[in-house]
PDB file of C-alpha atoms and ligand atoms in Angstrom:
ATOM      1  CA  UNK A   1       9.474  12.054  19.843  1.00 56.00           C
ATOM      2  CA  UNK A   2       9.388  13.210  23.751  1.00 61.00           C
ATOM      3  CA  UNK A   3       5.879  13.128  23.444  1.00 60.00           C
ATOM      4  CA  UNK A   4       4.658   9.730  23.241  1.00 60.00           C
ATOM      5  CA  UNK A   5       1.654   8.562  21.651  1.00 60.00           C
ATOM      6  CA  UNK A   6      -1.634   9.291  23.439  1.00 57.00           C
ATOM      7  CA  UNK A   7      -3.640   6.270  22.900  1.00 54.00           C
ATOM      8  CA  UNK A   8      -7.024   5.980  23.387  1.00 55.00           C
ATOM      9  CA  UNK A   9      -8.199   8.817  24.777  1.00 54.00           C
ATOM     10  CA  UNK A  10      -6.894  11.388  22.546  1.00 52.00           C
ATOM     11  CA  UNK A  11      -8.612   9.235  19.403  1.00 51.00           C
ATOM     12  CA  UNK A  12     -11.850   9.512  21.292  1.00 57.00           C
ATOM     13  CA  UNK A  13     -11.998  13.583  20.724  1.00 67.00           C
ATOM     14  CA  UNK A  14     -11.300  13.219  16.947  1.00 74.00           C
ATOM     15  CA  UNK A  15     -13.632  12.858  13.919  1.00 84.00           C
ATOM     16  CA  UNK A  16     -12.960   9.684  11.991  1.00 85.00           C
ATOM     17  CA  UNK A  17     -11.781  11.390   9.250  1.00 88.00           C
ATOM     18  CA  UNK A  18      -8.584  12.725  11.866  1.00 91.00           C
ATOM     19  CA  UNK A  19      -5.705  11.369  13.230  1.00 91.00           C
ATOM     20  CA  UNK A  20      -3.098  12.554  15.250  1.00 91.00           C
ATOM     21  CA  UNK A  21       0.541  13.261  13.882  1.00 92.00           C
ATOM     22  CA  UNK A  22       2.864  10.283  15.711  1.00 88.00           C
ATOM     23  CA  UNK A  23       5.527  12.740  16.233  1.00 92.00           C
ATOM     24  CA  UNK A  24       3.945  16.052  17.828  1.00 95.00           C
ATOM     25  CA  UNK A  25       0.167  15.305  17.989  1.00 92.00           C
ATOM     26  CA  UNK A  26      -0.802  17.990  15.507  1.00 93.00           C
ATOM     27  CA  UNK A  27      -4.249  16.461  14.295  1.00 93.00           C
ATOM     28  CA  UNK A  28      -3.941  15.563  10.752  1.00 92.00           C
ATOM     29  CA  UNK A  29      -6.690  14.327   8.036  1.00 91.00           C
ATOM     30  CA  UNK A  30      -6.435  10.783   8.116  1.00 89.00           C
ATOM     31  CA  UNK A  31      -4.685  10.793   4.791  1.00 88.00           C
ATOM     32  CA  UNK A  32      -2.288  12.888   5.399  1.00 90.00           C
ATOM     33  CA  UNK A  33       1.543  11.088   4.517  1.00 91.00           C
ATOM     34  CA  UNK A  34       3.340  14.377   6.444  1.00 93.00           C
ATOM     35  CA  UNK A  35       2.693  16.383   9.237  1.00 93.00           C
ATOM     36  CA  UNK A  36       2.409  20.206   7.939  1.00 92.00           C
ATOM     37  CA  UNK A  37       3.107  21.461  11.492  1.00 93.00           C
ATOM     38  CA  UNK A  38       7.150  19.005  11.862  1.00 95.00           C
ATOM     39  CA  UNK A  39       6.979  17.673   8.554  1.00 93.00           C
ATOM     40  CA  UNK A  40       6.946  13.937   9.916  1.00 92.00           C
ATOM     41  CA  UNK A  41       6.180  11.484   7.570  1.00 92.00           C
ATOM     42  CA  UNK A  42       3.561   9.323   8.940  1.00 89.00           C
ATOM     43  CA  UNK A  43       3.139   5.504   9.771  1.00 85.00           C
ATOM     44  CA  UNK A  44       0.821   3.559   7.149  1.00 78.00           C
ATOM     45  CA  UNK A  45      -2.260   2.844   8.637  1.00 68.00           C
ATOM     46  CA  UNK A  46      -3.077  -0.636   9.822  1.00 63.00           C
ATOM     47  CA  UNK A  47      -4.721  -2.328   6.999  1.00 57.00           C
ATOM     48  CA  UNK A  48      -3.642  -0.056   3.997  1.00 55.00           C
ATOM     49  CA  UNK A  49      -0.959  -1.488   1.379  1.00 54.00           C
ATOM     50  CA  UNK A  50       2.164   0.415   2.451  1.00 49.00           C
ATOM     51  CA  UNK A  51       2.996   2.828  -0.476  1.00 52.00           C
ATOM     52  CA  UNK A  52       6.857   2.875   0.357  1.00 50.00           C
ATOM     53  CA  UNK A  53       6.799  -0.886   0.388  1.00 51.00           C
ATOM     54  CA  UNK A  54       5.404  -1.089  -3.362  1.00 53.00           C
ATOM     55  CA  UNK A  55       8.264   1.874  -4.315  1.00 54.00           C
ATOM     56  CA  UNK A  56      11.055   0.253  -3.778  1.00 54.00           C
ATOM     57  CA  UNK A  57      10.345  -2.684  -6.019  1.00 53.00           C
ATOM     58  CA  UNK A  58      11.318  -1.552 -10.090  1.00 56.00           C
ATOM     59  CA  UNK A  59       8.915  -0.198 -11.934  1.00 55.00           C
ATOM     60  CA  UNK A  60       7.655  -2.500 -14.306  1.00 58.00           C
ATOM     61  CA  UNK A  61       5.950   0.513 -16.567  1.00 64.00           C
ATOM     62  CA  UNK A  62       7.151   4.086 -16.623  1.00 66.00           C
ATOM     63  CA  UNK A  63       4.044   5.656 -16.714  1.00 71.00           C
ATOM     64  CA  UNK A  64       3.415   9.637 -16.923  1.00 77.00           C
ATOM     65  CA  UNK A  65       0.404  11.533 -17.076  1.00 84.00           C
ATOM     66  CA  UNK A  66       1.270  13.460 -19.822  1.00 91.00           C
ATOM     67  CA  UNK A  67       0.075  12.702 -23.392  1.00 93.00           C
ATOM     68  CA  UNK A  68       2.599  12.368 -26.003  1.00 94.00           C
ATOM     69  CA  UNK A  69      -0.251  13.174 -28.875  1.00 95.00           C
ATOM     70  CA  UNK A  70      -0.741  16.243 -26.718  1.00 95.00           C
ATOM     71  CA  UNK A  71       2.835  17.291 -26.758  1.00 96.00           C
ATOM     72  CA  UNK A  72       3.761  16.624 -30.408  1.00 97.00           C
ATOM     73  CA  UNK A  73       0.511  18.940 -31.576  1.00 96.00           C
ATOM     74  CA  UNK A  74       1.532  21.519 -28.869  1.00 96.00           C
ATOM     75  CA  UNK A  75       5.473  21.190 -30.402  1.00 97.00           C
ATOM     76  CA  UNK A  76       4.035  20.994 -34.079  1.00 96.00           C
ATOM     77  CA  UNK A  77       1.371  23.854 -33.383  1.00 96.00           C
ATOM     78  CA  UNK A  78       2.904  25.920 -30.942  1.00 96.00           C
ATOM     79  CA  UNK A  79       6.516  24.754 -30.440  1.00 95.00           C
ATOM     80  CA  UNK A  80       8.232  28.394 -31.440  1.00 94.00           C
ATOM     81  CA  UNK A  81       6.575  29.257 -28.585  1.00 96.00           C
ATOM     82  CA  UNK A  82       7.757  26.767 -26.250  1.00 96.00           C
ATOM     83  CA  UNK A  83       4.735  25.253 -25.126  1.00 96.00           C
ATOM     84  CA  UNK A  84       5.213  21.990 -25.450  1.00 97.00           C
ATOM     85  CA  UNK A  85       8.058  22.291 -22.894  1.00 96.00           C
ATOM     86  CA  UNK A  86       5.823  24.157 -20.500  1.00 96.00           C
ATOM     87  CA  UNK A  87       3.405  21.195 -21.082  1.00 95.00           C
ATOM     88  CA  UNK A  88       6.283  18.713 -20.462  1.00 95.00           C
ATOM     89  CA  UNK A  89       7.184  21.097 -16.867  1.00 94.00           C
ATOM     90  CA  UNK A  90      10.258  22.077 -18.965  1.00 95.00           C
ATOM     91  CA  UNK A  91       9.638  25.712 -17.871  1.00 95.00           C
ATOM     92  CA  UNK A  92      13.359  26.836 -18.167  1.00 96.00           C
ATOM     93  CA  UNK A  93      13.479  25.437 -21.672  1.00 96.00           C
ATOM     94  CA  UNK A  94       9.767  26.679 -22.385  1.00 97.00           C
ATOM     95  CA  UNK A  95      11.281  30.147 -21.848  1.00 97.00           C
ATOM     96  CA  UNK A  96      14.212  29.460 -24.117  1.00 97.00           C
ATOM     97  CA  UNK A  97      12.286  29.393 -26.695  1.00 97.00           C
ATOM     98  CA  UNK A  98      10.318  31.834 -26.092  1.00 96.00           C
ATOM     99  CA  UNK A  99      13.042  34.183 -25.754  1.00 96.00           C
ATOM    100  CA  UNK A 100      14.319  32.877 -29.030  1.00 96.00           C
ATOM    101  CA  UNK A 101      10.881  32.748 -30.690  1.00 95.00           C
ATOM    102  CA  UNK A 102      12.148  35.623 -33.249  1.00 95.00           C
ATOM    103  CA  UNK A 103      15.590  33.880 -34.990  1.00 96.00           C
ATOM    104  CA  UNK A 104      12.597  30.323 -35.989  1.00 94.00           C
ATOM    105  CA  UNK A 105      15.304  28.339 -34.725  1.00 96.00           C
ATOM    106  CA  UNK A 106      12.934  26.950 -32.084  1.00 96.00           C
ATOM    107  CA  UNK A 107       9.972  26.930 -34.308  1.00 96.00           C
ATOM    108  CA  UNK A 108      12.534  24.005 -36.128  1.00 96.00           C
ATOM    109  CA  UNK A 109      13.721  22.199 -33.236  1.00 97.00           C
ATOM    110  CA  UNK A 110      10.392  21.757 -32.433  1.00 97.00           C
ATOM    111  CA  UNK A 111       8.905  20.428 -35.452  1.00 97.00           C
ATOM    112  CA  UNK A 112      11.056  17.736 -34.962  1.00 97.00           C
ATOM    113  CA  UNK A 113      10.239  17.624 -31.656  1.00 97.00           C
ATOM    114  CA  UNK A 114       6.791  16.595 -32.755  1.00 97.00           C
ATOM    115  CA  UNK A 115       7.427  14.574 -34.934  1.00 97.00           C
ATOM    116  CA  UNK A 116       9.648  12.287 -32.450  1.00 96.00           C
ATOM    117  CA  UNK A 117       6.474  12.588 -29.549  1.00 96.00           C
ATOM    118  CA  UNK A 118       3.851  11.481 -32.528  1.00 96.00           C
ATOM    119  CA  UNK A 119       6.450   8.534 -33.724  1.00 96.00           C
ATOM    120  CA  UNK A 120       7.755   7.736 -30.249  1.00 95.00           C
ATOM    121  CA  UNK A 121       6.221   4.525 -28.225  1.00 93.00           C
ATOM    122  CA  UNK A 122       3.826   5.712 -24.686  1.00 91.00           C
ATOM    123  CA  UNK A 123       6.746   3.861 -23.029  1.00 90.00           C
ATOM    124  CA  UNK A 124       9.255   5.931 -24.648  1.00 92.00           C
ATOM    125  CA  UNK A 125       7.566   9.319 -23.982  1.00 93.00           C
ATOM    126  CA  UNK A 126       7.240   7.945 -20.623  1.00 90.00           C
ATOM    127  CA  UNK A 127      10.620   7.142 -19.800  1.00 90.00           C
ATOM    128  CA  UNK A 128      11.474  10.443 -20.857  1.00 90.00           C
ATOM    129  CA  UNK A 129       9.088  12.411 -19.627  1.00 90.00           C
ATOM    130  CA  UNK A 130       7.927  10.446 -15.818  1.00 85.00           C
ATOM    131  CA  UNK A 131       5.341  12.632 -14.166  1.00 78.00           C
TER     132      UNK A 131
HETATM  133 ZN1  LIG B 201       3.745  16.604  13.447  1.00 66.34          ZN
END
């Protein structure tokens, strides 16, 4: 923050595509939410619809961009294996059941598994699964 802002003359020596970080200058693309150089976060721009505005409101829909179909195949299919929890980013769980791929005993838990993602509301999976 010692450096202050340089105003126009540093925006005339960027493309339009650049900015400049507000907190050391580093030029960013224009999209960029944090500085890679000080890991500022940056000011919205003028204009756009301030994302951490919209955040802090409740979400009306959980919404993830996983598929529960997917899943509950993957579990049904594959489950002994784990896969469905790698799908789901449950990679400590994922290798769980790998390691335990041998005794069936995840090969079980699974097929229930599936069945719950098939039978189980896009909300539901949702809510339990955000992205
Ligand atoms: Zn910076």
């Amino acid at each position: 923050m010692d450096e202050p802002y340089r105003g126009e003359s540093a925006v005339a020596t960027l493309s339009p595509n650049k900015k400049h970080c507000y907190a050391c200058a580093s030029i960013l693309d224009i999209r960029a939410e944090l500085c890679p150089r000080c890991g500022v976060r940056q000011p919205p721009m003028p204009g756009m619809v301030s994302t951490a505005l919209v955040q802090q409101g409740p979400q009306p829909l959980a919404h993830s961009s996983r598929n529960k179909t997917t899943a509950g195949i993957f579990a049904l299919l594959l489950g002994g294996l784990g896969i469905h929890k790698f799908y789901l980013g449950q990679t400590a769980a994922g290798i769980v059941y790998l390691v335990f791929f041998w005794t069936f005993i995840p090969a079980l838990i699974s097929f229930v598994e599936g069945i719950l993602f098939l039978t189980m509301t896009d909300e539901a999976f949702a809510q339990k699964y955000p992205d």
